[in-house]
GROMACS .gro file of N, CA, C and O in nm:
model
  380
    1MET      N    1   0.083  -0.120  -0.001
    1MET     CA    2   0.002  -0.001  -0.001
    1MET      C    3   0.085   0.125   0.000
    1MET      O    4   0.198   0.123   0.046
    2LYS      N    5   0.030   0.230  -0.050
    2LYS     CA    6   0.102   0.358  -0.051
    2LYS      C    7   0.093   0.420   0.084
    2LYS      O    8  -0.006   0.408   0.157
    3THR      N    9   0.203   0.492   0.122
    3THR     CA   10   0.200   0.566   0.245
    3THR      C   11   0.117   0.693   0.226
    3THR      O   12   0.090   0.737   0.114
    4GLU      N   13   0.084   0.758   0.337
    4GLU     CA   14   0.011   0.881   0.332
    4GLU      C   15   0.091   0.990   0.253
    4GLU      O   16   0.032   1.064   0.179
    5TYR      N   17   0.221   0.993   0.279
    5TYR     CA   18   0.299   1.090   0.209
    5TYR      C   19   0.308   1.064   0.060
    5TYR      O   20   0.303   1.158  -0.025
    6GLN      N   21   0.318   0.938   0.020
    6GLN     CA   22   0.317   0.904  -0.122
    6GLN      C   23   0.187   0.947  -0.184
    6GLN      O   24   0.188   1.005  -0.298
    7VAL      N   25   0.076   0.928  -0.120
    7VAL     CA   26  -0.055   0.968  -0.173
    7VAL      C   27  -0.057   1.122  -0.185
    7VAL      O   28  -0.111   1.174  -0.284
    8GLU      N   29   0.001   1.189  -0.087
    8GLU     CA   30   0.006   1.335  -0.096
    8GLU      C   31   0.082   1.387  -0.223
    8GLU      O   32   0.031   1.475  -0.292
    9ILE      N   33   0.193   1.326  -0.247
    9ILE     CA   34   0.275   1.365  -0.364
    9ILE      C   35   0.197   1.328  -0.493
    9ILE      O   36   0.190   1.409  -0.587
   10ILE      N   37   0.143   1.210  -0.496
   10ILE     CA   38   0.069   1.163  -0.618
   10ILE      C   39  -0.051   1.258  -0.644
   10ILE      O   40  -0.080   1.293  -0.756
   11ASN      N   41  -0.118   1.303  -0.535
   11ASN     CA   42  -0.231   1.396  -0.550
   11ASN      C   43  -0.185   1.532  -0.602
   11ASN      O   44  -0.250   1.600  -0.681
   12LYS      N   45  -0.065   1.573  -0.562
   12LYS     CA   46  -0.007   1.702  -0.613
   12LYS      C   47   0.018   1.684  -0.762
   12LYS      O   48  -0.010   1.777  -0.840
   13VAL      N   49   0.071   1.574  -0.806
   13VAL     CA   50   0.100   1.548  -0.944
   13VAL      C   51  -0.031   1.545  -1.023
   13VAL      O   52  -0.049   1.602  -1.132
   14ARG      N   53  -0.135   1.483  -0.964
   14ARG     CA   54  -0.265   1.476  -1.032
   14ARG      C   55  -0.323   1.614  -1.050
   14ARG      O   56  -0.371   1.649  -1.158
   15ARG      N   57  -0.316   1.700  -0.946
   15ARG     CA   58  -0.364   1.836  -0.957
   15ARG      C   59  -0.289   1.915  -1.063
   15ARG      O   60  -0.343   1.990  -1.140
   16LEU      N   61  -0.155   1.892  -1.073
   16LEU     CA   62  -0.073   1.956  -1.177
   16LEU      C   63  -0.118   1.911  -1.313
   16LEU      O   64  -0.135   1.993  -1.407
   17ARG      N   65  -0.138   1.783  -1.327
   17ARG     CA   66  -0.183   1.722  -1.456
   17ARG      C   67  -0.317   1.785  -1.497
   17ARG      O   68  -0.333   1.828  -1.610
   18GLU      N   69  -0.409   1.791  -1.402
   18GLU     CA   70  -0.541   1.843  -1.433
   18GLU      C   71  -0.536   1.995  -1.461
   18GLU      O   72  -0.601   2.042  -1.554
   19ALA      N   73  -0.459   2.069  -1.386
   19ALA     CA   74  -0.442   2.213  -1.407
   19ALA      C   75  -0.385   2.244  -1.542
   19ALA      O   76  -0.415   2.352  -1.602
   20ASN      N   77  -0.307   2.157  -1.596
   20ASN     CA   78  -0.242   2.171  -1.725
   20ASN      C   79  -0.321   2.101  -1.837
   20ASN      O   80  -0.271   2.089  -1.950
   21GLN      N   81  -0.437   2.054  -1.805
   21GLN     CA   82  -0.530   1.991  -1.892
   21GLN      C   83  -0.465   1.870  -1.966
   21GLN      O   84  -0.486   1.854  -2.086
   22TYR      N   85  -0.393   1.793  -1.891
   22TYR     CA   86  -0.333   1.669  -1.941
   22TYR      C   87  -0.423   1.553  -1.896
   22TYR      O   88  -0.458   1.543  -1.781
   23SER      N   89  -0.456   1.463  -1.989
   23SER     CA   90  -0.527   1.343  -1.952
   23SER      C   91  -0.426   1.243  -1.892
   23SER      O   92  -0.304   1.258  -1.910
   24GLN      N   93  -0.473   1.139  -1.827
   24GLN     CA   94  -0.389   1.035  -1.782
   24GLN      C   95  -0.314   0.970  -1.897
   24GLN      O   96  -0.192   0.945  -1.883
   25THR      N   97  -0.382   0.955  -2.007
   25THR     CA   98  -0.321   0.892  -2.125
   25THR      C   99  -0.208   0.984  -2.178
   25THR      O  100  -0.098   0.935  -2.217
   26GLN      N  101  -0.232   1.112  -2.182
   26GLN     CA  102  -0.126   1.206  -2.235
   26GLN      C  103   0.000   1.201  -2.146
   26GLN      O  104   0.107   1.201  -2.195
   27LEU      N  105  -0.023   1.201  -2.014
   27LEU     CA  106   0.092   1.195  -1.922
   27LEU      C  107   0.164   1.062  -1.937
   27LEU      O  108   0.285   1.054  -1.940
   28ALA      N  109   0.088   0.954  -1.949
   28ALA     CA  110   0.147   0.821  -1.971
   28ALA      C  111   0.231   0.822  -2.095
   28ALA      O  112   0.349   0.773  -2.094
   29ASN      N  113   0.182   0.877  -2.205
   29ASN     CA  114   0.260   0.883  -2.326
   29ASN      C  115   0.387   0.961  -2.308
   29ASN      O  116   0.491   0.922  -2.357
   30HIS      N  117   0.381   1.074  -2.236
   30HIS     CA  118   0.498   1.158  -2.215
   30HIS      C  119   0.603   1.084  -2.134
   30HIS      O  120   0.721   1.095  -2.159
   31LEU      N  121   0.560   0.998  -2.042
   31LEU     CA  122   0.651   0.924  -1.955
   31LEU      C  123   0.687   0.790  -2.016
   31LEU      O  124   0.768   0.715  -1.957
   32GLY      N  125   0.631   0.754  -2.127
   32GLY     CA  126   0.663   0.626  -2.184
   32GLY      C  127   0.597   0.507  -2.118
   32GLY      O  128   0.647   0.394  -2.121
   33LEU      N  129   0.483   0.531  -2.056
   33LEU     CA  130   0.406   0.432  -1.984
   33LEU      C  131   0.288   0.384  -2.067
   33LEU      O  132   0.249   0.453  -2.161
   34SER      N  133   0.234   0.270  -2.037
   34SER     CA  134   0.119   0.224  -2.107
   34SER      C  135  -0.006   0.290  -2.052
   34SER      O  136  -0.012   0.342  -1.942
   35ASP      N  137  -0.111   0.291  -2.138
   35ASP     CA  138  -0.240   0.350  -2.095
   35ASP      C  139  -0.284   0.276  -1.965
   35ASP      O  140  -0.267   0.158  -1.949
   36GLY      N  141  -0.338   0.349  -1.875
   36GLY     CA  142  -0.388   0.292  -1.753
   36GLY      C  143  -0.289   0.292  -1.637
   36GLY      O  144  -0.332   0.287  -1.519
   37GLN      N  145  -0.163   0.308  -1.666
   37GLN     CA  146  -0.063   0.307  -1.554
   37GLN      C  147  -0.075   0.433  -1.463
   37GLN      O  148  -0.059   0.422  -1.344
   38ILE      N  149  -0.108   0.543  -1.525
   38ILE     CA  150  -0.126   0.667  -1.447
   38ILE      C  151  -0.250   0.646  -1.354
   38ILE      O  152  -0.250   0.685  -1.241
   39GLY      N  153  -0.353   0.587  -1.408
   39GLY     CA  154  -0.473   0.556  -1.326
   39GLY      C  155  -0.438   0.464  -1.209
   39GLY      O  156  -0.488   0.484  -1.101
   40ASN      N  157  -0.351   0.367  -1.233
   40ASN     CA  158  -0.311   0.278  -1.121
   40ASN      C  159  -0.230   0.357  -1.020
   40ASN      O  160  -0.246   0.332  -0.900
   41VAL      N  161  -0.145   0.448  -1.062
   41VAL     CA  162  -0.068   0.530  -0.966
   41VAL      C  163  -0.161   0.615  -0.890
   41VAL      O  164  -0.147   0.629  -0.768
   42GLU      N  165  -0.255   0.679  -0.953
   42GLU     CA  166  -0.347   0.774  -0.887
   42GLU      C  167  -0.451   0.698  -0.803
   42GLU      O  168  -0.514   0.766  -0.717
   43SER      N  169  -0.470   0.572  -0.820
   43SER     CA  170  -0.572   0.497  -0.742
   43SER      C  171  -0.512   0.452  -0.608
   43SER      O  172  -0.396   0.408  -0.599
   44LEU      N  173  -0.595   0.453  -0.507
   44LEU     CA  174  -0.555   0.401  -0.376
   44LEU      C  175  -0.556   0.250  -0.372
   44LEU      O  176  -0.493   0.191  -0.280
   45LYS      N  177  -0.614   0.184  -0.469
   45LYS     CA  178  -0.629   0.038  -0.471
   45LYS      C  179  -0.496  -0.030  -0.506
   45LYS      O  180  -0.476  -0.146  -0.476
   46TYR      N  181  -0.405   0.044  -0.573
   46TYR     CA  182  -0.283  -0.018  -0.620
   46TYR      C  183  -0.160   0.041  -0.552
   46TYR      O  184  -0.163   0.158  -0.512
   47SER      N  185  -0.056  -0.037  -0.536
   47SER     CA  186   0.063   0.012  -0.466
   47SER      C  187   0.161   0.091  -0.556
   47SER      O  188   0.256   0.146  -0.509
   48GLN      N  189   0.132   0.096  -0.682
   48GLN     CA  190   0.222   0.170  -0.778
   48GLN      C  191   0.231   0.316  -0.745
   48GLN      O  192   0.128   0.380  -0.709
   49LYS      N  193   0.351   0.374  -0.761
   49LYS     CA  194   0.375   0.512  -0.745
   49LYS      C  195   0.470   0.558  -0.853
   49LYS      O  196   0.528   0.478  -0.923
   50TYR      N  197   0.486   0.690  -0.863
   50TYR     CA  198   0.581   0.742  -0.960
   50TYR      C  199   0.725   0.715  -0.915
   50TYR      O  200   0.749   0.717  -0.793
   51THR      N  201   0.812   0.691  -1.006
   51THR     CA  202   0.955   0.677  -0.971
   51THR      C  203   1.010   0.823  -0.963
   51THR      O  204   0.946   0.917  -1.008
   52LEU      N  205   1.123   0.837  -0.903
   52LEU     CA  206   1.182   0.974  -0.892
   52LEU      C  207   1.216   1.024  -1.036
   52LEU      O  208   1.204   1.143  -1.061
   53SER      N  209   1.255   0.938  -1.122
   53SER     CA  210   1.285   0.981  -1.261
   53SER      C  211   1.154   1.033  -1.326
   53SER      O  212   1.159   1.133  -1.396
   54GLN      N  213   1.045   0.966  -1.303
   54GLN     CA  214   0.918   1.011  -1.361
   54GLN      C  215   0.875   1.145  -1.297
   54GLN      O  216   0.830   1.236  -1.368
   55ILE      N  217   0.889   1.161  -1.166
   55ILE     CA  218   0.860   1.284  -1.099
   55ILE      C  219   0.946   1.399  -1.158
   55ILE      O  220   0.895   1.510  -1.183
   56TYR      N  221   1.075   1.373  -1.178
   56TYR     CA  222   1.160   1.475  -1.235
   56TYR      C  223   1.108   1.515  -1.372
   56TYR      O  224   1.102   1.636  -1.406
   57ARG      N  225   1.071   1.420  -1.458
   57ARG     CA  226   1.025   1.447  -1.592
   57ARG      C  227   0.887   1.525  -1.586
   57ARG      O  228   0.863   1.611  -1.669
   58ILE      N  229   0.803   1.491  -1.489
   58ILE     CA  230   0.678   1.559  -1.472
   58ILE      C  231   0.700   1.709  -1.432
   58ILE      O  232   0.638   1.796  -1.491
   59CYS      N  233   0.793   1.731  -1.344
   59CYS     CA  234   0.827   1.867  -1.302
   59CYS      C  235   0.883   1.945  -1.420
   59CYS      O  236   0.846   2.065  -1.441
   60LYS      N  237   0.963   1.888  -1.505
   60LYS     CA  238   1.015   1.953  -1.623
   60LYS      C  239   0.899   1.984  -1.721
   60LYS      O  240   0.893   2.093  -1.777
   61LEU      N  241   0.810   1.887  -1.740
   61LEU     CA  242   0.697   1.905  -1.831
   61LEU      C  243   0.609   2.025  -1.788
   61LEU      O  244   0.572   2.106  -1.874
   62PHE      N  245   0.585   2.037  -1.659
   62PHE     CA  246   0.495   2.138  -1.609
   62PHE      C  247   0.570   2.262  -1.556
   62PHE      O  248   0.510   2.352  -1.494
   63HIS      N  249   0.699   2.268  -1.577
   63HIS     CA  250   0.784   2.380  -1.543
   63HIS      C  251   0.776   2.421  -1.395
   63HIS      O  252   0.755   2.537  -1.363
   64ILE      N  253   0.790   2.319  -1.312
   64ILE     CA  254   0.799   2.348  -1.166
   64ILE      C  255   0.929   2.287  -1.109
   64ILE      O  256   0.973   2.186  -1.157
   65ALA      N  257   0.979   2.352  -1.010
   65ALA     CA  258   1.100   2.297  -0.944
   65ALA      C  259   1.058   2.179  -0.860
   65ALA      O  260   0.951   2.181  -0.794
   66ILE      N  261   1.137   2.073  -0.858
   66ILE     CA  262   1.102   1.952  -0.786
   66ILE      C  263   1.078   1.979  -0.640
   66ILE      O  264   0.992   1.919  -0.575
   67GLU      N  265   1.153   2.075  -0.581
   67GLU     CA  266   1.130   2.103  -0.439
   67GLU      C  267   0.994   2.158  -0.411
   67GLU      O  268   0.943   2.138  -0.301
   68HIS      N  269   0.931   2.223  -0.509
   68HIS     CA  270   0.794   2.270  -0.486
   68HIS      C  271   0.692   2.157  -0.477
   68HIS      O  272   0.584   2.175  -0.427
   69LEU      N  273   0.727   2.039  -0.528
   69LEU     CA  274   0.641   1.926  -0.518
   69LEU      C  275   0.657   1.860  -0.383
   69LEU      O  276   0.554   1.812  -0.324
   70PHE      N  277   0.778   1.854  -0.334
   70PHE     CA  278   0.804   1.783  -0.209
   70PHE      C  279   0.799   1.871  -0.082
   70PHE      O  280   0.777   1.816   0.026
   71ILE      N  281   0.818   2.000  -0.095
   71ILE     CA  282   0.829   2.088   0.019
   71ILE      C  283   0.710   2.184   0.022
   71ILE      O  284   0.687   2.254  -0.079
   72ASP      N  285   0.636   2.190   0.132
   72ASP     CA  286   0.526   2.285   0.146
   72ASP      C  287   0.569   2.424   0.163
   72ASP      O  288   0.680   2.450   0.211
   73ASP      N  289   0.486   2.517   0.124
   73ASP     CA  290   0.521   2.658   0.133
   73ASP      C  291   0.555   2.701   0.273
   73ASP      O  292   0.648   2.780   0.289
   74ASP      N  293   0.485   2.649   0.371
   74ASP     CA  294   0.516   2.692   0.511
   74ASP      C  295   0.653   2.646   0.554
   74ASP      O  296   0.722   2.709   0.639
   75GLU      N  297   0.704   2.534   0.495
   75GLU     CA  298   0.838   2.487   0.525
   75GLU      C  299   0.946   2.577   0.466
   75GLU      O  300   1.055   2.587   0.524
   76TYR      N  301   0.912   2.645   0.361
   76TYR     CA  302   1.010   2.744   0.298
   76TYR      C  303   1.029   2.861   0.391
   76TYR      O  304   1.136   2.921   0.392
   77SER      N  305   0.926   2.899   0.465
   77SER     CA  306   0.936   3.019   0.551
   77SER      C  307   1.025   2.995   0.676
   77SER      O  308   1.071   3.091   0.732
   78LYS      N  309   1.047   2.868   0.708
   78LYS     CA  310   1.136   2.839   0.820
   78LYS      C  311   1.281   2.853   0.773
   78LYS      O  312   1.314   2.830   0.663
   79ASN      N  313   1.364   2.892   0.863
   79ASN     CA  314   1.510   2.912   0.831
   79ASN      C  315   1.582   2.776   0.838
   79ASN      O  316   1.647   2.747   0.936
   80ILE      N  317   1.561   2.691   0.740
   80ILE     CA  318   1.621   2.561   0.738
   80ILE      C  319   1.694   2.535   0.609
   80ILE      O  320   1.675   2.604   0.509
   81ASP      N  321   1.773   2.432   0.606
   81ASP     CA  322   1.845   2.393   0.486
   81ASP      C  323   1.748   2.322   0.390
   81ASP      O  324   1.711   2.209   0.416
   82ILE      N  325   1.714   2.391   0.283
   82ILE     CA  326   1.614   2.341   0.191
   82ILE      C  327   1.661   2.211   0.121
   82ILE      O  328   1.584   2.119   0.100
   83VAL      N  329   1.787   2.207   0.087
   83VAL     CA  330   1.843   2.090   0.020
   83VAL      C  331   1.833   1.968   0.111
   83VAL      O  332   1.788   1.860   0.069
   84ASP      N  333   1.873   1.987   0.235
   84ASP     CA  334   1.863   1.874   0.333
   84ASP      C  335   1.715   1.830   0.351
   84ASP      O  336   1.691   1.711   0.349
   85LEU      N  337   1.623   1.924   0.361
   85LEU     CA  338   1.486   1.894   0.377
   85LEU      C  339   1.431   1.819   0.252
   85LEU      O  340   1.359   1.721   0.264
   86LEU      N  341   1.473   1.863   0.135
   86LEU     CA  342   1.432   1.797   0.011
   86LEU      C  343   1.481   1.655   0.008
   86LEU      O  344   1.401   1.564  -0.025
   87ILE      N  345   1.601   1.633   0.045
   87ILE     CA  346   1.654   1.493   0.052
   87ILE      C  347   1.575   1.407   0.148
   87ILE      O  348   1.541   1.294   0.117
   88GLN      N  349   1.545   1.464   0.265
   88GLN     CA  350   1.463   1.391   0.365
   88GLN      C  351   1.327   1.356   0.309
   88GLN      O  352   1.278   1.243   0.325
   89LYS      N  353   1.264   1.453   0.237
   89LYS     CA  354   1.131   1.427   0.181
   89LYS      C  355   1.136   1.323   0.071
   89LYS      O  356   1.045   1.241   0.063
   90ILE      N  357   1.240   1.326  -0.013
   90ILE     CA  358   1.250   1.224  -0.118
   90ILE      C  359   1.270   1.089  -0.058
   90ILE      O  360   1.210   0.990  -0.101
   91ILE      N  361   1.347   1.078   0.050
   91ILE     CA  362   1.371   0.949   0.120
   91ILE      C  363   1.240   0.902   0.175
   91ILE      O  364   1.201   0.784   0.165
   92GLN      N  365   1.160   0.993   0.235
   92GLN     CA  366   1.031   0.961   0.293
   92GLN      C  367   0.940   0.910   0.182
   92GLN      O  368   0.866   0.814   0.204
   93TYR      N  369   0.943   0.970   0.065
   93TYR     CA  370   0.854   0.925  -0.046
   93TYR      C  371   0.897   0.785  -0.087
   93TYR      O  372   0.810   0.703  -0.123
   94GLU      N  373   1.024   0.755  -0.092
   94GLU     CA  374   1.074   0.629  -0.144
   94GLU      C  375   1.047   0.516  -0.044
   94GLU      O  376   1.051   0.400  -0.087
   95GLU      N  377   1.024   0.543   0.079
   95GLU     CA  378   1.009   0.434   0.179
   95GLU      C  379   0.874   0.366   0.168
   95GLU      O  380   0.779   0.413   0.123
   0.00000   0.00000   0.00000
C-alpha cells in the first residue's frame, strides 16, 4: 500500500496534470508508460507510485521545481536547509 506521504505527492501531481489539462493517457505517453498506468498510480487500490525519474520528468513538463512538489510553502518560510529537507522528503517518499 502507498504511504500517506506518497498519496500526498501523487495527488499534487494529479492536480498539476489536471491544471495543465493533461489526461492520464497524455501523461502516460509523455512518460513512456502504457495506458492505464497513471490511473493505477493515482488509485488508492494499487501500490504503484511514480519513480523519482518520472517525478523529475513531470516537473520539467509542467515547469515546476522539484522542491515545490516535495516541500510545502510553510516549510520554506522556516530558516532551514532546503536541500537537506528535500533529500529527507525524497527519502520519505521512497520508503
